[in-house]
CSV table of C-alpha atoms in Angstrom, one decimal:
chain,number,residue,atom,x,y,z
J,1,UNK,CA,-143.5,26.4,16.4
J,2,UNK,CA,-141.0,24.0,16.5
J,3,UNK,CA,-140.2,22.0,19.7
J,4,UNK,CA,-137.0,21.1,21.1
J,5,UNK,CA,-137.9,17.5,20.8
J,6,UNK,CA,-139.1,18.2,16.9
J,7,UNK,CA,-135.3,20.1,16.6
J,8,UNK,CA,-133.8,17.1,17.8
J,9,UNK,CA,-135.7,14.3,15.8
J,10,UNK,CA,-135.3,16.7,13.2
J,11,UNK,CA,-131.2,17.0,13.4
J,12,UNK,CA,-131.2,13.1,13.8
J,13,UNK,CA,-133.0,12.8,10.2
J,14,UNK,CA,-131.1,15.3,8.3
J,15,UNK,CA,-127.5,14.0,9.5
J,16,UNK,CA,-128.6,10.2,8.8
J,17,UNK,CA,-129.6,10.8,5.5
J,18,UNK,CA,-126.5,13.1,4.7
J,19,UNK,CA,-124.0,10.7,6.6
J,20,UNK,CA,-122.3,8.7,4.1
J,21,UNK,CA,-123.9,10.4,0.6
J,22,UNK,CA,-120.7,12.8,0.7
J,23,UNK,CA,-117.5,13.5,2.1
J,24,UNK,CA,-117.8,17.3,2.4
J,25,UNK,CA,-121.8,17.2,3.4
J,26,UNK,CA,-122.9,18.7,6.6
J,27,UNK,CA,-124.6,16.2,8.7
J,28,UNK,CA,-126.6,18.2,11.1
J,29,UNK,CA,-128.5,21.8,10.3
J,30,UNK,CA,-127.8,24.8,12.6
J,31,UNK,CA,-131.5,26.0,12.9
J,32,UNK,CA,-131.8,24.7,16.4
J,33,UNK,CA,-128.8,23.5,17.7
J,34,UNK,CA,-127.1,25.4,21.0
J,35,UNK,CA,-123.8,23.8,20.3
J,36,UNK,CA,-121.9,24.4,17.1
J,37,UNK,CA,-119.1,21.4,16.5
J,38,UNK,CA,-116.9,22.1,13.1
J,39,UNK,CA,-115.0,18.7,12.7
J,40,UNK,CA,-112.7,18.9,9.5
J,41,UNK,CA,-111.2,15.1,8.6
J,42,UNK,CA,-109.1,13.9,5.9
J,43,UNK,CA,-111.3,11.7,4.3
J,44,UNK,CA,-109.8,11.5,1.0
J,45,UNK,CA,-106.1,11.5,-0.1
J,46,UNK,CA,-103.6,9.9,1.1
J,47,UNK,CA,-104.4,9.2,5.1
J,48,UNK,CA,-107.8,8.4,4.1
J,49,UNK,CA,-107.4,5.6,5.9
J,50,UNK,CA,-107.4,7.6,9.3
J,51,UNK,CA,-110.3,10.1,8.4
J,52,UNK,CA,-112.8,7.3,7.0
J,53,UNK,CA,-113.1,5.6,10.3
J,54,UNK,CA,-113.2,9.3,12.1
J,55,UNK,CA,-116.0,10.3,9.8
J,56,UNK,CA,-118.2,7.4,10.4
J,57,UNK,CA,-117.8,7.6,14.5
J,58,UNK,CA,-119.2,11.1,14.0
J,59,UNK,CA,-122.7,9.2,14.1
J,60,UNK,CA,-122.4,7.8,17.9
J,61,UNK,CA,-120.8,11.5,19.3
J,62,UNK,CA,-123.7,12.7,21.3
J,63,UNK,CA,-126.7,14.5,19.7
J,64,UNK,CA,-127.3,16.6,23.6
J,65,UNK,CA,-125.2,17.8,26.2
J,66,UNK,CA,-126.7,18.5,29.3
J,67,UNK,CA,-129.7,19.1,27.8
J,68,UNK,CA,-128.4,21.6,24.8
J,69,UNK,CA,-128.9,20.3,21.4
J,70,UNK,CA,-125.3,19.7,19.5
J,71,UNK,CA,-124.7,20.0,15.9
J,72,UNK,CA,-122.5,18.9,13.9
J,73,UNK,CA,-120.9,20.1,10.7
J,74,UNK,CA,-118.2,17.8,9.1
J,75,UNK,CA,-115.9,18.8,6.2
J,76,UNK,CA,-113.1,16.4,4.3
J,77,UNK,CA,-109.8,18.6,4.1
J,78,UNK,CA,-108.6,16.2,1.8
J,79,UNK,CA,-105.3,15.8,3.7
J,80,UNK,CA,-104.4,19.0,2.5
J,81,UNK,CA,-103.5,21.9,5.4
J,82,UNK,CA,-104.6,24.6,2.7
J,83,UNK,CA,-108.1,22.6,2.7
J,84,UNK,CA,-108.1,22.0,6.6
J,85,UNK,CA,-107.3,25.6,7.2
J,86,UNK,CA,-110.6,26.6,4.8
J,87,UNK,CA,-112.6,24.1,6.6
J,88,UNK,CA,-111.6,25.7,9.9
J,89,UNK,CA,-112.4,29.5,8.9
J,90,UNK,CA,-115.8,28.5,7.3
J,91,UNK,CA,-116.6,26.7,11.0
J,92,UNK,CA,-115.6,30.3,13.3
J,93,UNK,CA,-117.3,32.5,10.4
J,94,UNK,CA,-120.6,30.5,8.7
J,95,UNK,CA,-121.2,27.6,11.2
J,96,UNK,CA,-120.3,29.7,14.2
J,97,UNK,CA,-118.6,26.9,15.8
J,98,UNK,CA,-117.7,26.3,19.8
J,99,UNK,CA,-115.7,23.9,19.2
J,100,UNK,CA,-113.3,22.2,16.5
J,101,UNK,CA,-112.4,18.7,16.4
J,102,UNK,CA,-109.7,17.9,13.6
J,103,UNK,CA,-107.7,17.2,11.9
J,104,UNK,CA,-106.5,13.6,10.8
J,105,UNK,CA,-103.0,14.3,9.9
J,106,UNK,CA,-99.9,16.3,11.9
J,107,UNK,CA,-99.9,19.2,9.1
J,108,UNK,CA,-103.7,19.4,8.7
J,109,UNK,CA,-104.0,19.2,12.3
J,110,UNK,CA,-101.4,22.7,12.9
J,111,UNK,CA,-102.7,24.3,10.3
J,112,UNK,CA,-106.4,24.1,12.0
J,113,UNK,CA,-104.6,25.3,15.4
J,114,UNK,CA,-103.3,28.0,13.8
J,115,UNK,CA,-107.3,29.0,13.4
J,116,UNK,CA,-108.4,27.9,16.8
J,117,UNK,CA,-105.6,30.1,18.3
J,118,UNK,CA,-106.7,33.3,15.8
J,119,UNK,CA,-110.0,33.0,16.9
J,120,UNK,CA,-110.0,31.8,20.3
J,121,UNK,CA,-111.9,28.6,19.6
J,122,UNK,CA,-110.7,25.2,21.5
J,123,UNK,CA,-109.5,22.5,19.5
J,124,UNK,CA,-109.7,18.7,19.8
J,125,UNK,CA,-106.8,17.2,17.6
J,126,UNK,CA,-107.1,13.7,16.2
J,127,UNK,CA,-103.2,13.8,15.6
J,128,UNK,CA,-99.9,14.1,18.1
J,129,UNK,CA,-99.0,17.1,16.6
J,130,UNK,CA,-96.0,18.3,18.6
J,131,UNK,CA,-96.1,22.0,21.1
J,132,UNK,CA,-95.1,24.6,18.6
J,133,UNK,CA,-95.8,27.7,20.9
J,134,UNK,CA,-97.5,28.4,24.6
J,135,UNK,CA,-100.4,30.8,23.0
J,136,UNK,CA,-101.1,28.3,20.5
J,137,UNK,CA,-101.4,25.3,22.3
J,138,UNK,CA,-103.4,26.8,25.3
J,139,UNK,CA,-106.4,26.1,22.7
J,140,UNK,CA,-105.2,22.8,21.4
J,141,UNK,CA,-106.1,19.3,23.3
J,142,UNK,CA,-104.6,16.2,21.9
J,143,UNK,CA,-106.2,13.0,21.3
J,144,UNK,CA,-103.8,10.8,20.6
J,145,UNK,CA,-100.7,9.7,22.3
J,146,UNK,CA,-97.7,11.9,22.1
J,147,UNK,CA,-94.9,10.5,19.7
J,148,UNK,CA,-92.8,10.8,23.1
J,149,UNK,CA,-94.9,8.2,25.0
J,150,UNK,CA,-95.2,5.9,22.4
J,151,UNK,CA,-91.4,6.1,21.2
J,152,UNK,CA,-90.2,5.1,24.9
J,153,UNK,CA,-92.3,1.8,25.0
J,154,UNK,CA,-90.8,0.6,21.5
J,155,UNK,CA,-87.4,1.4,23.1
J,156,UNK,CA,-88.6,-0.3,26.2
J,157,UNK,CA,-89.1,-3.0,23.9
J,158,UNK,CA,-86.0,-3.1,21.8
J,159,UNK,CA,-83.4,-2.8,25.2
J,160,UNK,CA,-85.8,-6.0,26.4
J,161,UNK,CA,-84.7,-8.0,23.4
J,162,UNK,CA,-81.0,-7.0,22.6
J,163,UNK,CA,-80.9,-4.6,19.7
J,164,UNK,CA,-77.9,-2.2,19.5
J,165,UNK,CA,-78.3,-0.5,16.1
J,166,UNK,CA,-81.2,1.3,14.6
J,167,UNK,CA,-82.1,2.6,11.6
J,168,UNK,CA,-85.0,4.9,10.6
J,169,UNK,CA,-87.0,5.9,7.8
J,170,UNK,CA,-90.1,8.4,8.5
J,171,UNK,CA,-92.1,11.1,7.0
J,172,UNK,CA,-90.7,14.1,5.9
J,173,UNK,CA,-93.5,16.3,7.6
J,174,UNK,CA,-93.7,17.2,11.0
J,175,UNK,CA,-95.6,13.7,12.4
J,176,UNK,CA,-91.9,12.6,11.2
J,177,UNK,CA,-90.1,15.2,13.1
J,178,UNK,CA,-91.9,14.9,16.0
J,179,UNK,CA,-91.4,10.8,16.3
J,180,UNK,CA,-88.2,11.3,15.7
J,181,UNK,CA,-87.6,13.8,18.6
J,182,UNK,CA,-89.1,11.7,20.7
J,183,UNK,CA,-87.3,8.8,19.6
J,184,UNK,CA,-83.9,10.0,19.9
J,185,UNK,CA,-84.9,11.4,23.9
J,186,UNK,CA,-85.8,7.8,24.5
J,187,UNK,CA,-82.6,6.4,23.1
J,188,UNK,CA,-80.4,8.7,25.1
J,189,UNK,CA,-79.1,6.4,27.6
J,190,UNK,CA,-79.9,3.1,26.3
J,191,UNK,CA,-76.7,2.3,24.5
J,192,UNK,CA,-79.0,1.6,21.2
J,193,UNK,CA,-76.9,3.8,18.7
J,194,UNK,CA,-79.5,5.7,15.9
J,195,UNK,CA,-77.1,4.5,12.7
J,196,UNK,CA,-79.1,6.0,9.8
J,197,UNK,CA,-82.0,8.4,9.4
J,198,UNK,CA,-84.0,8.8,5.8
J,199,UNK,CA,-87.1,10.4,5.2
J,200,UNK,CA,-89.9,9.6,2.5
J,201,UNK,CA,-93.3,11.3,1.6
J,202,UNK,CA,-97.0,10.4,1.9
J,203,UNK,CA,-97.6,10.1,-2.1
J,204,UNK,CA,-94.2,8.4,-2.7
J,205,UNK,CA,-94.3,5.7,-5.0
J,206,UNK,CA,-90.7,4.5,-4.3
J,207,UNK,CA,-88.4,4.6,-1.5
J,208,UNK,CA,-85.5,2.5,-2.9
J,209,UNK,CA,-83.3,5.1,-2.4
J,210,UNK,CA,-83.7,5.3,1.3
J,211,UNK,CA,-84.4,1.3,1.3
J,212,UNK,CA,-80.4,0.8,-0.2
J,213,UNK,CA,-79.1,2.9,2.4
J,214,UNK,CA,-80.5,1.9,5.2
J,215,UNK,CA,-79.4,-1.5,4.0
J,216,UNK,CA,-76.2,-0.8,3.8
J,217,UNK,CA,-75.7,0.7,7.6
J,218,UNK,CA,-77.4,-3.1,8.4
J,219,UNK,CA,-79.0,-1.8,11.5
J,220,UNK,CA,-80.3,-4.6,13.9
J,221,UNK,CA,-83.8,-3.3,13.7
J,222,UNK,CA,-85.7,-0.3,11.7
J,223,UNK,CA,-88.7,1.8,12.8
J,224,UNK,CA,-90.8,3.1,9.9
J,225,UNK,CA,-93.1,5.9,10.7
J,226,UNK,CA,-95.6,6.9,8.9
J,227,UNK,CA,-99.1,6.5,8.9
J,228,UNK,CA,-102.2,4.3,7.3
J,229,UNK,CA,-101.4,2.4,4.2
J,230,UNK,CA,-98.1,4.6,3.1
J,231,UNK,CA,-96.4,3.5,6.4
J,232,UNK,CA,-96.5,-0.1,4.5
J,233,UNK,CA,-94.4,1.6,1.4
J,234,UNK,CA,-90.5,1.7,3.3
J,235,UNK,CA,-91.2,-2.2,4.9
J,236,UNK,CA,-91.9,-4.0,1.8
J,237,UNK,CA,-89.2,-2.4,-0.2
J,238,UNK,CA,-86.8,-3.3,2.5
J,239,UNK,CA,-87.9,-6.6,3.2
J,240,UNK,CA,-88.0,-7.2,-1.3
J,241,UNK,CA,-84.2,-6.2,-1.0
J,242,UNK,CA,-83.5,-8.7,1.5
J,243,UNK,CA,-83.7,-6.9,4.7
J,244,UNK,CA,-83.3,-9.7,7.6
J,245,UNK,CA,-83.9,-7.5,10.8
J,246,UNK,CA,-86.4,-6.4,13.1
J,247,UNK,CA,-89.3,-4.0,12.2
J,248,UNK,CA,-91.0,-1.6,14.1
J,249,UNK,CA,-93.9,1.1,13.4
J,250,UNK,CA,-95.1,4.1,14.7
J,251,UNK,CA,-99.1,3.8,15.9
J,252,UNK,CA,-99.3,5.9,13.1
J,253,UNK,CA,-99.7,2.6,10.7
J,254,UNK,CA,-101.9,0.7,12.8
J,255,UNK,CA,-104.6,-0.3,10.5
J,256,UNK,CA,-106.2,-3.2,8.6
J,257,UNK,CA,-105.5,-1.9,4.9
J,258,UNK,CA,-101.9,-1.3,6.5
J,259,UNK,CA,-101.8,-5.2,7.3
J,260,UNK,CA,-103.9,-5.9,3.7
J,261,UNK,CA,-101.5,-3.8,1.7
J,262,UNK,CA,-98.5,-4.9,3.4
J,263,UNK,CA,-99.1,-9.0,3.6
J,264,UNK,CA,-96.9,-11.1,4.9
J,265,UNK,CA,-93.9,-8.5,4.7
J,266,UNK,CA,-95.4,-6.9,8.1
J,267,UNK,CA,-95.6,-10.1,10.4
J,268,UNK,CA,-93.6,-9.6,13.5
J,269,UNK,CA,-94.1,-6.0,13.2
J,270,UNK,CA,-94.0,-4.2,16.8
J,271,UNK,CA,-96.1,-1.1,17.2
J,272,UNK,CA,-97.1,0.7,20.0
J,273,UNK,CA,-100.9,2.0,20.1
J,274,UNK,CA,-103.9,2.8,22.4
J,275,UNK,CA,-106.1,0.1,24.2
J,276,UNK,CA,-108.7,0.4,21.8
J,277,UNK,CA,-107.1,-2.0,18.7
J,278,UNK,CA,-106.8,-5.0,20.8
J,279,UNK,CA,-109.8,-4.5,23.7
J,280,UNK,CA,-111.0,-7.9,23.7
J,281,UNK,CA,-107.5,-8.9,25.2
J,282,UNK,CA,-106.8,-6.6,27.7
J,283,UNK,CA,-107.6,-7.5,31.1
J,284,UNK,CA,-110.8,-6.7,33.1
J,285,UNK,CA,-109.0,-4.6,35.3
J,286,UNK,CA,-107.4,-2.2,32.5
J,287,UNK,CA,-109.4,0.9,32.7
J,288,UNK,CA,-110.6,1.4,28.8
J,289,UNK,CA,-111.6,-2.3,28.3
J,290,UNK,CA,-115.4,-1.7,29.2
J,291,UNK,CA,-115.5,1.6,27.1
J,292,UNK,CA,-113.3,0.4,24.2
J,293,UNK,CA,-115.4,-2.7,23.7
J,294,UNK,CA,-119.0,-0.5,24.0
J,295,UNK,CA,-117.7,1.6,21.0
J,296,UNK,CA,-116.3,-1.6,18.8
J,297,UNK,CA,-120.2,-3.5,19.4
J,298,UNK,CA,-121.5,0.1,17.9
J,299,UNK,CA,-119.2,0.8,15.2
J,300,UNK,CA,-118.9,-2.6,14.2
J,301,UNK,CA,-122.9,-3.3,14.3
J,302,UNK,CA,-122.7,-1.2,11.4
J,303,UNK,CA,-119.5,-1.1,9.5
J,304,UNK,CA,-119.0,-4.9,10.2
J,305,UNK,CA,-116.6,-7.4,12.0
J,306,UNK,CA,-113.0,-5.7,12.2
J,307,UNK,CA,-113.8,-3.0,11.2
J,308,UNK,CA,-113.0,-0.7,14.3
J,309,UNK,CA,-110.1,1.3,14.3
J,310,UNK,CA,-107.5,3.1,16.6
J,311,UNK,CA,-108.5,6.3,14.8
J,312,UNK,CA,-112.3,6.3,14.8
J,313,UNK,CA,-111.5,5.8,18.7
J,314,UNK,CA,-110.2,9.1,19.1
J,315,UNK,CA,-113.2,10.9,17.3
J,316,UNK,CA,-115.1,8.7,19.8
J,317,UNK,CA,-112.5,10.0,22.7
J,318,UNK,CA,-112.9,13.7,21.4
J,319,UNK,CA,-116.4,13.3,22.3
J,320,UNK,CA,-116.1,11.9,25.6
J,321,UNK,CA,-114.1,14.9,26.3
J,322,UNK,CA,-116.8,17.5,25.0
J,323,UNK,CA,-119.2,15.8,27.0
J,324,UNK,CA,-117.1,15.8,30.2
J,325,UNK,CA,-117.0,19.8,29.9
J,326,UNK,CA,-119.7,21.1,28.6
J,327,UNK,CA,-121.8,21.4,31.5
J,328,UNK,CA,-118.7,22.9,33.0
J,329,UNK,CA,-118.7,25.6,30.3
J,330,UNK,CA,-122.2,26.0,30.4
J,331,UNK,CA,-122.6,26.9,34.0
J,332,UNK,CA,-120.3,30.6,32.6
J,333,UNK,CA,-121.5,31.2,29.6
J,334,UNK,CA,-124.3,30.5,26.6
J,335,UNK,CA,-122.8,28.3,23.2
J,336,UNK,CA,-122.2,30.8,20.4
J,337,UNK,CA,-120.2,33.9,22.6
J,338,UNK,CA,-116.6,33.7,23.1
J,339,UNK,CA,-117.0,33.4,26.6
J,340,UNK,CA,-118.3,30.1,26.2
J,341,UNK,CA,-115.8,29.4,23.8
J,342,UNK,CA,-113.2,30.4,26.6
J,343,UNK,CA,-115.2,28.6,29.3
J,344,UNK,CA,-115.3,25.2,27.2
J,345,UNK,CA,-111.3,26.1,26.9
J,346,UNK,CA,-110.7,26.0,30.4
J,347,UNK,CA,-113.2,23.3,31.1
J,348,UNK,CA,-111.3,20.6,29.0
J,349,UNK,CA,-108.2,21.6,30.8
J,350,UNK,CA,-109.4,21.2,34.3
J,351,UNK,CA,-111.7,18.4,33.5
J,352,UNK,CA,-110.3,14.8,35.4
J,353,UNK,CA,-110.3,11.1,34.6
J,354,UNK,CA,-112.0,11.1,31.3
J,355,UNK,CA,-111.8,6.9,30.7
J,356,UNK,CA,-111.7,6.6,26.9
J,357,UNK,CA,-111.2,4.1,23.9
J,358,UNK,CA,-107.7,5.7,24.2
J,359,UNK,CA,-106.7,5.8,28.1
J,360,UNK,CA,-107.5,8.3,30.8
J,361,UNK,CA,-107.5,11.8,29.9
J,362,UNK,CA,-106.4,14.4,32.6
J,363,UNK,CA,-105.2,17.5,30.6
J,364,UNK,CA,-103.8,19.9,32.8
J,365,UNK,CA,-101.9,23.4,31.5
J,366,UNK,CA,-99.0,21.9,30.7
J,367,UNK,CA,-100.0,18.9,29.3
J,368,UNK,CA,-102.3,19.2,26.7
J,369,UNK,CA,-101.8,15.1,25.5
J,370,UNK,CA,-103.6,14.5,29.0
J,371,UNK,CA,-102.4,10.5,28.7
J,372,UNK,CA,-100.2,8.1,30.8
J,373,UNK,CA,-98.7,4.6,30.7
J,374,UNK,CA,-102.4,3.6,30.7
J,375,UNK,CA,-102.7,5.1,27.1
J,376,UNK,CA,-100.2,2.3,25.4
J,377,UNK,CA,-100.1,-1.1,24.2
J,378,UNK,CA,-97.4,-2.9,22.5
J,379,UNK,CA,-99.1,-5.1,19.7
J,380,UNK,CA,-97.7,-7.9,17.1
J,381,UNK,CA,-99.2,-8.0,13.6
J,382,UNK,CA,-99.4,-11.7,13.2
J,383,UNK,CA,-100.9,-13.5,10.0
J,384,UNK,CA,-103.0,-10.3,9.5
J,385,UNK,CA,-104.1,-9.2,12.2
J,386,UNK,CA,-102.9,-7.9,16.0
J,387,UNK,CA,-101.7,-9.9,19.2
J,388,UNK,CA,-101.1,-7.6,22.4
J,389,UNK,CA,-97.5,-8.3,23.7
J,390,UNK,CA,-97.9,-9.1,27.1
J,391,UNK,CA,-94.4,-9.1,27.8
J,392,UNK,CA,-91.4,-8.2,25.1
J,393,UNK,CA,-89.8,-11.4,23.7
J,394,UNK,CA,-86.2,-12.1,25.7
């Protein structure tokens, strides 16, 4: 008969030697495993860049909670919401998942709630997908910051050093929408005047269109958002047309194949992101240093210098999360019943000062981003790579 011990040894062999041999593999078996953890990722297409990272911290999530085995079964969505909502229904109906963690992207990421909400399973979100509806976001938990939080410190930053006019050029998705909701609530009152607003896709090849016009409102400053290497797309064209003002990016672009892809053309970018990108220059006192700089020595003991991201640090976060509440959950009900599922639920929600790679986590039920002021960072890109911004230039 197999042992618990043997289950878990067992687990650990199956997912190493999957991990990394294929993006739509499962990395742990469900023979033996008490906790069930779908986690759908966009691995391939175009925010690759985002789900790569995510995939690979999937190895340093715990293996036990409180003494229950945990399995986990990761999918690539392709940054597609058709594939992200398969993923998700194969998780409730074949895996028989307690949990979903996913996805990378805004519209793979609401098209998984609309699955955690169907079946009543909680979800962790790797994106700052924006409240669509109460019912539907009781059983979504965000990882990331909220587009809200991280548009007010970049207009923190632009009242700090004198710009009037802005212009904007963002997704046309909802991540997009949802930035530029939050950026227009921070202007209000700041006497920076919004003077032109164009959109642009994640496959574009060409934004010259939008690149001309936002020329020709000469705004003192632009924000891009977008995300991973595409977010690089709108800066270079503007900056090749002779674009002379300030730039700043969502923490949607916060990568290094963003700062590979877009070279020099990106120096003296602002962008606001979590404490995770530039840990070794925060101070001791900052409450995710010590936890930030644990999962960088891991991830980058393996995927080499550098090579930790913002967005593997939410997968790592999501985890810290699950860990927090599952022995919560567990006290009402056994992994596998949809009272569990509900217990978990409620567990993450009233669960308190989660420190992560991210900030400190206290969801509550009306605040399923669970972040503060403690959750931001204004950085510089600089020569290729990032400076924290201690204070905003005067």
């Amino acid at each position: 008969m197999q042992t618990r011990t043997d289950a878990k040894q067992y687990s650990r062999l199956v997912r190493n030697t999957v991990f990394g041999v294929t993006l739509s593999g499962i990395f742990a078996v469900s023979a033996w495993a008490d906790i069930n953890v779908g986690v759908t990722l966009s691995a391939t297409g175009p925010a690759a860049v985002l789900g790569i990272p995510e995939r690979n911290t999937v190895e340093f999530c715990p293996t036990t909670i409180a003494g229950e085995m945990v399995n986990y079964v990761v999918l690539d969505d392709a940054t597609n919401p058709g594939e992200a909502t398969k993923n998700a229904r194969k998780f409730v109906t074949e895996n028989r998942a307690d949990v979903i963690i996913g996805s990378s992207t805004v519209p793979t990421g609401l098209a998984v709630t609309e699955v955690a909400h169907e079946t009543k399973t909680p979800q962790l979100l790797l994106a700052p997908t924006p409240y669509t509806d109460p019912a539907k976001d009781a059983w979504a938990f965000r990882l990331p910051q909220s587009s809200g939080l991280m548009a007010k410190a970049l207009v923190e930053h632009m009242k700090a050093t004198k710009v009037k006019t802005l212009g904007f050029i963002g997704y046309a998705d909802s991540f997009g929408e949802s930035f530029l909701n939050g950026l227009k609530a921070a202007l209000d009152g700041s006497n920076i005047k919004l003077t032109v607003v164009e959109r642009y896709n994640r496959t574009d090849t060409s934004v010259t269109g939008q690149a001309l016009k936002v020329i020709s409102a000469n705004p003192d400053a632009v924000l891009v958002v977008g995300s991973g290497t595409p977010a690089a797309l709108p800066q270079t064209t503007l900056v090749e047309r002779g674009y002379k003002g300030r730039f700043y990016q969502s923490h949607g672009a916060v990568s290094r194949p963003f700062l590979k892809v877009g070279g020099k053309a990106v120096d003296g970018t602002v962008f606001p992101i979590g404490p995770i990108v530039v840990a070794e220059q925060l101070s001791d006192s900052h409450p995710s240093r010590k936890v930030a700089l644990a999962y960088q020595k891991k991830y980058e003991a393996k995927y080499g210098a550098g090579s930790v991201s913002s967005f593997g640090g939410h997968m790592y976060d999501a985890c810290l999360v699950l860990q927090a509440a599952v022995p919560t959950a567990l006290k009402k009900a056994k992994p596998g019943t949809a009272e569990f599922r509900a217990a978990l639920r409620d567990a993450i929600e009233a669960t308190r000062d989660i420190v992560g790679t991210h900030g400190v986590f206290n969801y509550t039920a009306k605040d399923h981003y669970g972040h503060d002021q403690r959750a931001r960072v204004l950085i510089i890109a600089d020569n290729g790579d990032w400076k924290l911004i201690k204070q905003p230039a005067k």
